[in-house]
Short mmCIF file of C-alpha atoms and ligand atoms in Angstrom, two decimals:
data_model
loop_
_atom_site.label_atom_id
_atom_site.label_comp_id
_atom_site.label_asym_id
_atom_site.label_seq_id
_atom_site.Cartn_x
_atom_site.Cartn_y
_atom_site.Cartn_z
CA MET A 1 -10.58 -16.51 -71.19
CA ARG A 2 -11.14 -18.29 -67.89
CA GLU A 3 -9.89 -16.20 -64.96
CA LYS A 4 -6.67 -17.56 -63.53
CA LEU A 5 -6.01 -17.79 -59.82
CA LEU A 6 -3.23 -15.28 -59.26
CA LEU A 7 -0.83 -16.81 -56.76
CA ILE A 8 2.21 -14.72 -57.61
CA PRO A 9 3.80 -12.75 -54.75
CA GLY A 10 1.53 -9.82 -55.60
CA PRO A 11 -0.69 -8.64 -57.11
CA SER A 12 -2.90 -11.02 -55.15
CA PRO A 13 -6.43 -12.06 -56.18
CA VAL A 14 -8.91 -9.18 -56.00
CA HIS A 15 -12.08 -9.74 -53.98
CA PRO A 16 -15.38 -9.11 -55.86
CA ARG A 17 -16.26 -6.30 -53.42
CA ILE A 18 -13.05 -4.51 -54.43
CA ILE A 19 -13.68 -5.07 -58.14
CA HIS A 20 -17.16 -3.64 -57.60
CA SER A 21 -15.82 -0.52 -55.90
CA LEU A 22 -13.37 0.01 -58.80
CA ALA A 23 -16.31 -0.04 -61.18
CA GLN A 24 -18.00 2.91 -59.47
CA PRO A 25 -18.07 6.20 -61.38
CA THR A 26 -15.05 8.41 -60.91
CA VAL A 27 -15.82 11.23 -58.49
CA SER A 28 -14.11 14.56 -57.93
CA HIS A 29 -10.79 14.13 -56.19
CA VAL A 30 -11.71 17.03 -53.89
CA GLY A 31 -15.40 16.11 -53.47
CA PRO A 32 -17.37 14.72 -50.52
CA GLU A 33 -16.87 11.05 -51.46
CA MET A 34 -13.10 11.48 -51.20
CA VAL A 35 -13.38 13.39 -47.94
CA GLU A 36 -15.31 10.46 -46.52
CA GLU A 37 -13.53 7.50 -48.10
CA LEU A 38 -9.93 8.72 -48.13
CA GLY A 39 -10.37 9.94 -44.55
CA GLN A 40 -11.84 6.61 -43.42
CA ALA A 41 -9.26 4.60 -45.37
CA LEU A 42 -6.45 6.43 -43.54
CA GLU A 43 -8.06 5.87 -40.15
CA ASN A 44 -8.59 2.17 -40.93
CA LEU A 45 -5.03 1.84 -42.18
CA LYS A 46 -3.73 3.18 -38.87
CA ARG A 47 -5.82 0.60 -37.02
CA ILE A 48 -4.37 -2.16 -39.21
CA VAL A 49 -0.81 -1.26 -38.17
CA PHE A 50 -1.79 -0.43 -34.57
CA CYS A 51 -0.81 3.22 -34.79
CA GLU A 52 -2.99 5.48 -32.69
CA LYS A 53 -1.50 8.88 -33.33
CA GLY A 54 0.81 9.29 -36.33
CA GLU A 55 -0.25 10.02 -39.90
CA ALA A 56 -1.20 7.76 -42.79
CA PHE A 57 -0.62 8.50 -46.49
CA LEU A 58 -2.07 7.01 -49.69
CA ILE A 59 -0.24 8.24 -52.78
CA ALA A 60 -0.56 7.19 -56.43
CA GLY A 61 2.44 4.98 -57.14
CA ALA A 62 3.62 1.60 -55.89
CA GLY A 63 5.79 0.06 -53.20
CA THR A 64 9.03 1.46 -54.56
CA LEU A 65 7.68 4.99 -54.30
CA ALA A 66 6.73 4.26 -50.69
CA MET A 67 10.31 3.06 -50.05
CA GLU A 68 11.72 6.22 -51.58
CA MET A 69 9.35 8.45 -49.64
CA ALA A 70 10.15 6.71 -46.37
CA ILE A 71 13.89 7.21 -46.61
CA LEU A 72 13.85 10.70 -48.17
CA ASN A 73 11.56 12.00 -45.46
CA THR A 74 13.49 10.65 -42.49
CA LEU A 75 17.20 10.60 -43.34
CA ALA A 76 18.79 14.04 -43.44
CA SER A 77 21.84 14.69 -45.58
CA GLY A 78 24.99 14.01 -43.57
CA GLU A 79 23.22 11.30 -41.56
CA LYS A 80 23.71 7.58 -42.06
CA ALA A 81 21.20 4.74 -42.42
CA LEU A 82 21.60 1.05 -41.70
CA ILE A 83 19.78 -1.23 -44.12
CA LEU A 84 19.10 -4.80 -43.07
CA SER A 85 18.65 -6.92 -46.16
CA GLN A 86 17.54 -10.52 -46.52
CA GLY A 87 17.28 -10.30 -50.29
CA TYR A 88 16.23 -8.32 -53.28
CA PHE A 89 14.24 -5.51 -51.74
CA GLY A 90 16.62 -4.60 -48.93
CA ASN A 91 19.22 -4.22 -51.65
CA ARG A 92 16.80 -2.01 -53.55
CA MET A 93 16.60 0.32 -50.55
CA ALA A 94 20.39 0.62 -50.71
CA GLU A 95 20.12 1.46 -54.42
CA ILE A 96 17.60 4.18 -53.61
CA CYS A 97 20.04 5.64 -51.07
CA ARG A 98 22.82 5.55 -53.65
CA SER A 99 20.61 7.30 -56.22
CA PHE A 100 20.10 10.21 -53.84
CA GLY A 101 23.64 10.21 -52.46
CA LEU A 102 22.42 9.19 -49.00
CA ASP A 103 25.00 7.63 -46.73
CA HIS A 104 24.21 4.08 -45.66
CA ASP A 105 25.58 0.69 -44.61
CA LEU A 106 24.08 -2.50 -45.92
CA LEU A 107 23.96 -5.52 -43.61
CA GLU A 108 23.03 -8.55 -45.67
CA SER A 109 22.09 -12.07 -44.65
CA PRO A 110 22.54 -15.12 -46.86
CA TRP A 111 19.43 -15.72 -49.01
CA GLY A 112 16.88 -17.87 -47.23
CA THR A 113 17.73 -16.38 -43.82
CA ALA A 114 17.39 -12.92 -42.24
CA VAL A 115 19.80 -10.72 -40.28
CA LEU A 116 19.80 -11.98 -36.69
CA PRO A 117 18.91 -9.61 -33.84
CA ASP A 118 22.36 -10.11 -32.29
CA GLU A 119 24.03 -8.95 -35.49
CA LEU A 120 21.91 -5.82 -35.44
CA ASP A 121 22.79 -5.24 -31.81
CA ARG A 122 26.51 -5.58 -32.51
CA ARG A 123 26.32 -3.27 -35.52
CA LEU A 124 24.64 -0.57 -33.46
CA MET A 125 27.35 -0.59 -30.81
CA ASN A 126 30.01 1.20 -32.82
CA ASN A 127 27.88 3.26 -35.19
CA ASP A 128 25.59 6.22 -35.02
CA TYR A 129 22.76 5.40 -37.40
CA LYS A 130 19.88 7.84 -37.61
CA VAL A 131 17.63 5.49 -39.56
CA VAL A 132 17.40 1.69 -39.61
CA VAL A 133 15.48 -0.04 -42.40
CA ALA A 134 14.25 -3.63 -42.43
CA THR A 135 12.17 -5.65 -44.88
CA HIS A 136 9.47 -7.64 -43.12
CA VAL A 137 9.14 -10.31 -45.81
CA ASP A 138 11.48 -10.38 -48.77
CA THR A 139 9.52 -11.42 -51.83
CA ALA A 140 12.48 -12.96 -53.62
CA THR A 141 13.62 -15.22 -50.81
CA GLY A 142 10.39 -15.76 -48.85
CA THR A 143 12.15 -14.88 -45.61
CA CYS A 144 10.33 -13.20 -42.76
CA ALA A 145 12.56 -11.05 -40.54
CA PRO A 146 12.28 -11.07 -36.72
CA VAL A 147 10.82 -7.57 -36.74
CA HIS A 148 9.59 -7.52 -33.16
CA GLU A 149 13.08 -8.45 -31.93
CA TYR A 150 14.68 -5.78 -34.10
CA ALA A 151 12.25 -3.26 -32.67
CA GLU A 152 13.10 -4.26 -29.08
CA ILE A 153 16.77 -3.57 -29.79
CA LEU A 154 16.00 -0.31 -31.55
CA LYS A 155 13.85 0.93 -28.67
CA LYS A 156 17.08 1.78 -26.85
CA GLN A 157 18.20 3.94 -29.80
CA GLU A 158 17.09 7.25 -31.18
CA ALA A 159 17.19 5.90 -34.77
CA ILE A 160 14.01 6.01 -36.82
CA PHE A 161 12.89 2.44 -37.61
CA ILE A 162 11.46 2.00 -41.12
CA LEU A 163 9.74 -1.26 -41.97
CA ASP A 164 9.13 -2.31 -45.57
CA GLY A 165 5.89 -4.18 -45.12
CA VAL A 166 5.07 -4.53 -48.81
CA CYS A 167 4.70 -8.29 -48.54
CA ALA A 168 3.39 -8.35 -44.97
CA THR A 169 1.28 -5.39 -43.83
CA GLY A 170 -2.32 -6.45 -43.37
CA GLY A 171 -1.40 -10.15 -43.33
CA ILE A 172 1.25 -10.36 -40.60
CA GLU A 173 1.15 -8.49 -37.32
CA GLU A 174 3.01 -5.14 -37.19
CA ARG A 175 2.36 -3.15 -34.02
CA MET A 176 3.76 0.30 -34.61
CA ASP A 177 3.01 1.87 -31.23
CA ASP A 178 3.71 -1.10 -28.98
CA TRP A 179 6.82 -2.31 -30.75
CA GLY A 180 8.19 1.11 -31.62
CA ILE A 181 8.12 1.05 -35.43
CA ASP A 182 8.31 4.60 -36.84
CA VAL A 183 7.38 4.03 -40.48
CA VAL A 184 5.47 1.20 -42.09
CA LEU A 185 5.46 1.34 -45.86
CA THR A 186 3.56 -0.93 -48.20
CA ALA A 187 1.59 -1.09 -51.44
CA ALA A 188 -2.01 -1.87 -52.35
CA GLN A 189 -1.49 -5.06 -54.33
CA LYS A 190 -0.27 -7.47 -51.67
CA CYS A 191 -2.07 -8.25 -48.41
CA PHE A 192 -4.73 -5.59 -49.07
CA GLY A 193 -5.71 -7.41 -52.26
CA VAL A 194 -6.24 -4.24 -54.30
CA PRO A 195 -4.89 -3.89 -57.87
CA PRO A 196 -1.48 -2.16 -58.01
CA GLY A 197 -1.45 1.65 -57.94
CA LEU A 198 -0.90 2.96 -54.43
CA ALA A 199 2.09 3.74 -52.26
CA VAL A 200 0.96 3.33 -48.66
CA LEU A 201 2.75 4.78 -45.62
CA VAL A 202 2.10 5.27 -41.94
CA LEU A 203 4.45 7.51 -39.93
CA SER A 204 4.66 7.74 -36.17
CA GLU A 205 4.58 11.19 -34.58
CA ARG A 206 8.33 10.83 -34.03
CA ALA A 207 8.98 10.14 -37.73
CA LEU A 208 6.86 13.08 -38.77
CA ALA A 209 8.64 15.33 -36.29
CA LYS A 210 11.92 14.21 -37.86
CA ARG A 211 10.68 15.26 -41.32
CA LYS A 212 9.51 18.58 -39.94
CA ALA A 213 12.95 19.20 -38.46
CA MET A 214 14.59 18.74 -41.87
CA PRO A 215 14.66 22.07 -43.69
CA ARG A 216 14.87 20.61 -47.23
CA ILE A 217 14.72 17.18 -48.80
CA PRO A 218 15.66 16.18 -52.38
CA ALA A 219 12.05 15.53 -53.38
CA TYR A 220 8.92 17.27 -54.62
CA TYR A 221 6.14 14.72 -55.28
CA SER A 222 7.72 12.49 -52.64
CA ASP A 223 7.76 15.17 -49.96
CA LEU A 224 5.30 14.00 -47.31
CA LEU A 225 4.88 17.54 -45.99
CA ARG A 226 3.27 18.48 -49.33
CA TRP A 227 0.82 15.59 -48.92
CA LEU A 228 0.04 16.03 -45.25
CA PRO A 229 -2.54 18.83 -45.75
CA ILE A 230 -4.38 16.69 -48.33
CA MET A 231 -4.48 13.67 -46.05
CA LYS A 232 -5.94 15.85 -43.30
CA ASP A 233 -8.38 17.60 -45.64
CA PRO A 234 -8.98 15.93 -49.04
CA THR A 235 -10.79 19.04 -50.36
CA LYS A 236 -7.29 20.54 -50.74
CA TYR A 237 -5.22 19.96 -53.87
CA PHE A 238 -1.60 19.05 -54.38
CA SER A 239 -1.59 16.39 -57.16
CA THR A 240 -4.62 14.45 -58.41
CA PRO A 241 -5.13 11.27 -56.35
CA CYS A 242 -6.20 8.05 -58.16
CA VAL A 243 -9.78 8.33 -56.98
CA ASN A 244 -11.09 4.88 -57.94
CA GLU A 245 -8.05 3.14 -56.51
CA VAL A 246 -8.45 5.02 -53.23
CA ARG A 247 -12.09 3.92 -53.03
CA ALA A 248 -11.01 0.32 -53.69
CA PHE A 249 -8.38 0.58 -50.99
CA TYR A 250 -11.00 1.90 -48.59
CA GLU A 251 -13.13 -1.18 -49.35
CA SER A 252 -10.14 -3.42 -48.67
CA THR A 253 -9.67 -1.87 -45.23
CA LEU A 254 -13.33 -2.58 -44.47
CA ILE A 255 -12.88 -6.22 -45.48
CA ILE A 256 -9.80 -6.48 -43.25
CA LEU A 257 -11.46 -4.94 -40.21
CA GLU A 258 -14.64 -6.96 -40.69
CA GLU A 259 -12.56 -10.14 -40.71
CA GLY A 260 -10.74 -8.93 -37.58
CA LEU A 261 -6.99 -8.42 -37.37
CA GLU A 262 -6.17 -11.38 -35.12
CA GLU A 263 -8.34 -13.65 -37.24
CA ARG A 264 -6.72 -12.35 -40.43
CA PHE A 265 -3.17 -12.87 -39.18
CA GLY A 266 -4.19 -16.34 -37.99
CA ARG A 267 -5.77 -17.15 -41.35
CA HIS A 268 -2.62 -16.11 -43.20
CA SER A 269 -0.49 -18.40 -41.10
CA ARG A 270 -3.00 -21.28 -41.41
CA THR A 271 -3.20 -20.85 -45.18
CA ALA A 272 0.60 -20.88 -45.43
CA ARG A 273 0.85 -24.05 -43.35
CA ALA A 274 -1.90 -25.75 -45.35
CA LEU A 275 -0.36 -24.94 -48.72
CA ARG A 276 3.12 -25.88 -47.61
CA SER A 277 1.90 -29.09 -46.12
CA GLY A 278 0.13 -29.90 -49.42
CA LEU A 279 3.27 -29.05 -51.38
CA GLU A 280 5.42 -31.24 -49.12
CA ALA A 281 3.02 -34.14 -49.53
CA LEU A 282 3.52 -33.82 -53.28
CA GLY A 283 7.30 -33.94 -52.93
CA PHE A 284 8.34 -30.28 -52.83
CA THR A 285 10.77 -28.65 -50.40
CA PHE A 286 11.34 -24.98 -49.57
CA PHE A 287 14.17 -22.58 -50.31
CA THR A 288 13.69 -20.54 -47.14
CA GLN A 289 15.11 -21.86 -43.86
CA LYS A 290 12.39 -23.19 -41.61
CA GLU A 291 12.56 -20.56 -38.87
CA PHE A 292 12.22 -17.74 -41.41
CA LEU A 293 9.26 -19.06 -43.42
CA ALA A 294 6.72 -16.32 -44.16
CA ALA A 295 2.95 -16.48 -43.81
CA THR A 296 2.48 -14.59 -47.06
CA LEU A 297 4.51 -16.46 -49.66
CA SER A 298 6.52 -19.61 -50.25
CA VAL A 299 9.62 -20.08 -52.34
CA VAL A 300 9.42 -23.68 -53.49
CA ASN A 301 12.34 -25.79 -54.75
CA TYR A 302 11.76 -27.88 -57.83
CA PRO A 303 12.37 -31.57 -57.30
CA PRO A 304 14.72 -33.23 -59.82
CA GLY A 305 12.98 -33.74 -63.15
CA VAL A 306 10.64 -30.76 -62.89
CA GLU A 307 11.62 -28.00 -65.29
CA ASP A 308 10.67 -24.42 -64.43
CA LYS A 309 9.16 -23.12 -67.67
CA ARG A 310 7.28 -26.31 -68.48
CA PHE A 311 5.93 -26.53 -64.92
CA ARG A 312 4.74 -22.95 -64.78
CA SER A 313 3.10 -22.96 -68.19
CA SER A 314 1.33 -26.21 -67.39
CA TYR A 315 0.20 -24.86 -63.99
CA TYR A 316 -1.10 -21.81 -65.83
CA GLU A 317 -3.09 -24.05 -68.18
CA SER A 318 -4.55 -25.71 -65.09
CA GLY A 319 -5.69 -22.29 -63.84
CA VAL A 320 -2.98 -21.04 -61.48
CA VAL A 321 -0.31 -18.38 -62.00
CA VAL A 322 2.88 -18.59 -59.93
CA ALA A 323 6.14 -16.67 -60.37
CA GLY A 324 9.63 -17.85 -61.21
CA GLY A 325 12.71 -17.32 -59.05
CA LEU A 326 14.71 -14.10 -59.04
CA ALA A 327 18.47 -13.69 -59.45
CA GLU A 328 20.37 -16.71 -58.07
CA THR A 329 17.17 -18.75 -57.69
CA ALA A 330 15.96 -18.31 -61.30
CA GLY A 331 15.00 -21.69 -62.79
CA ARG A 332 15.47 -23.47 -59.43
CA VAL A 333 12.32 -22.39 -57.60
CA PHE A 334 8.83 -21.08 -58.11
CA ARG A 335 7.31 -18.45 -55.86
CA MET A 336 3.76 -18.79 -54.64
CA GLY A 337 2.00 -15.89 -52.95
CA HIS A 338 -0.73 -16.68 -50.42
CA MET A 339 -1.80 -13.33 -49.13
CA GLY A 340 -4.78 -11.03 -49.03
CA ASN A 341 -8.29 -12.39 -49.21
CA LEU A 342 -7.51 -15.96 -50.19
CA SER A 343 -10.24 -18.47 -49.30
CA SER A 344 -9.92 -22.15 -48.37
CA SER A 345 -11.58 -23.13 -51.63
CA GLN A 346 -8.87 -21.23 -53.52
CA VAL A 347 -6.22 -23.12 -51.53
CA TYR A 348 -7.81 -26.45 -52.51
CA PHE A 349 -8.17 -25.32 -56.10
CA ALA A 350 -4.44 -24.46 -56.18
CA LEU A 351 -3.48 -27.90 -54.87
CA ASP A 352 -5.84 -29.79 -57.18
CA ALA A 353 -4.51 -27.82 -60.15
CA LEU A 354 -0.99 -28.61 -58.99
CA GLU A 355 -1.76 -32.34 -59.06
CA GLN A 356 -3.19 -31.96 -62.54
CA THR A 357 0.00 -30.16 -63.60
CA LEU A 358 2.28 -32.80 -62.13
CA LYS A 359 0.30 -35.50 -63.90
CA THR A 360 0.62 -33.61 -67.21
CA ILE A 361 4.38 -33.31 -66.89
CA GLY A 362 4.74 -36.92 -65.82
CA TYR A 363 5.91 -36.44 -62.25
CA GLY A 364 4.95 -39.23 -59.86
CA PHE A 365 2.99 -38.49 -56.67
CA GLU A 366 0.25 -39.95 -54.52
CA GLN A 367 -3.04 -38.73 -55.89
CA GLY A 368 -5.09 -36.57 -53.51
CA SER A 369 -2.23 -36.26 -51.00
CA GLY A 370 -1.89 -32.48 -51.45
CA ARG A 371 -5.53 -31.76 -50.69
CA ARG A 372 -5.57 -34.25 -47.79
CA ALA A 373 -2.55 -32.62 -46.15
CA ALA A 374 -4.10 -29.16 -46.48
CA ARG A 375 -7.44 -30.35 -45.15
CA ALA A 376 -5.76 -31.64 -42.01
CA ILE A 377 -4.81 -28.04 -41.26
CA LEU A 378 -7.75 -26.09 -42.62
CA GLY A 379 -10.32 -28.59 -41.37
CA ASP A 380 -13.03 -27.55 -43.84
N1 PMP B 1 9.40 -4.26 -51.08
C1 PMP B 1 9.03 -5.55 -51.11
C2 PMP B 1 9.27 -6.40 -49.92
C3 PMP B 1 8.40 -6.05 -52.25
O1 PMP B 1 8.01 -7.32 -52.28
C4 PMP B 1 8.16 -5.22 -53.35
C5 PMP B 1 7.47 -5.70 -54.62
N2 PMP B 1 7.45 -7.03 -54.84
C6 PMP B 1 8.58 -3.89 -53.27
C7 PMP B 1 9.19 -3.45 -52.11
C8 PMP B 1 8.39 -2.94 -54.42
O2 PMP B 1 7.04 -2.74 -54.65
P1 PMP B 1 6.49 -2.31 -56.09
O3 PMP B 1 6.76 -3.42 -57.04
O4 PMP B 1 5.02 -2.12 -55.82
O5 PMP B 1 7.17 -1.06 -56.47
#
């Protein structure tokens, strides 16, 4: 079967260098290769989120495990968290809190927007939150939160600031030290472009000190203090790491640093603008309000006459996989991821295949307008 271009909101397309590293023989999880590559991957990861001190963790699992680990290791029983939610995954963090009986307030924004910094400020005035959680980009709504502004407000507080960067880290700037973010959590399959399989976390010294001050937490595998010795010295054992996946992640960090962080963030925003401009030229509009559009994915409204299932299966036949809407947006939108190691030629391929799809389903448009609009931005 011809390989499809995976433009769902994660997993993202996997670079041949990463595929190649996955194909290497499995090595001992406590052997020299792991000492070298896990150690380097953690160092590189810290550079990617601009965290000089702190500690990084790579654990077999996925983004939801990273969410669970972040909250369990920083919110003590009897303390209260504030969860800012602009969609599906902020609400998931609240569900995690409920599952563990952790006290929390949920501050939600309407879908397509994010909680405004002023609202956060007001909420903090009369409450004593020990942890504040935000989602950088919500994958269901395509909204990017004003994280830097949240962080500025939180600088005046003692609360630990957790950022769910699952759909952002490595593609959109997140400066832990400078901005004052205490935990960045993510997963391998989004902006790192690695197949799913890793929970990824970076904790500031302050966040780690908080964990150390908590005598017990309701976790075993998710207890970061059990993992810390392994991250510092991979010859030690706690639970068998997914060796090949760690090596692939290491390769992804090399690709990111070789590209350069500023260049990579710039490329993500250029790619987003190019794709959106192509989509607009073909008659599509966006679900997310303009000021909250994310560089990593787009939630695209169907114009009248375009039916979700037919559109997506035809796009698939043309070589591109996109996702449907979640919850209230199901059937009304499709979601297109544009994160990781996406090249300009993949962007053009996606737009050409989109034109082919629209032709197949009998939707009128000006031929070549998608590609032309994207070229005006990408310039190559
Ligand atoms: N947070 C966000 C923002 C996400 O987009 C996702 C996954 N789409 C998750 C958390 C959960 O990650 P996973 O599916 O890897 O468990």
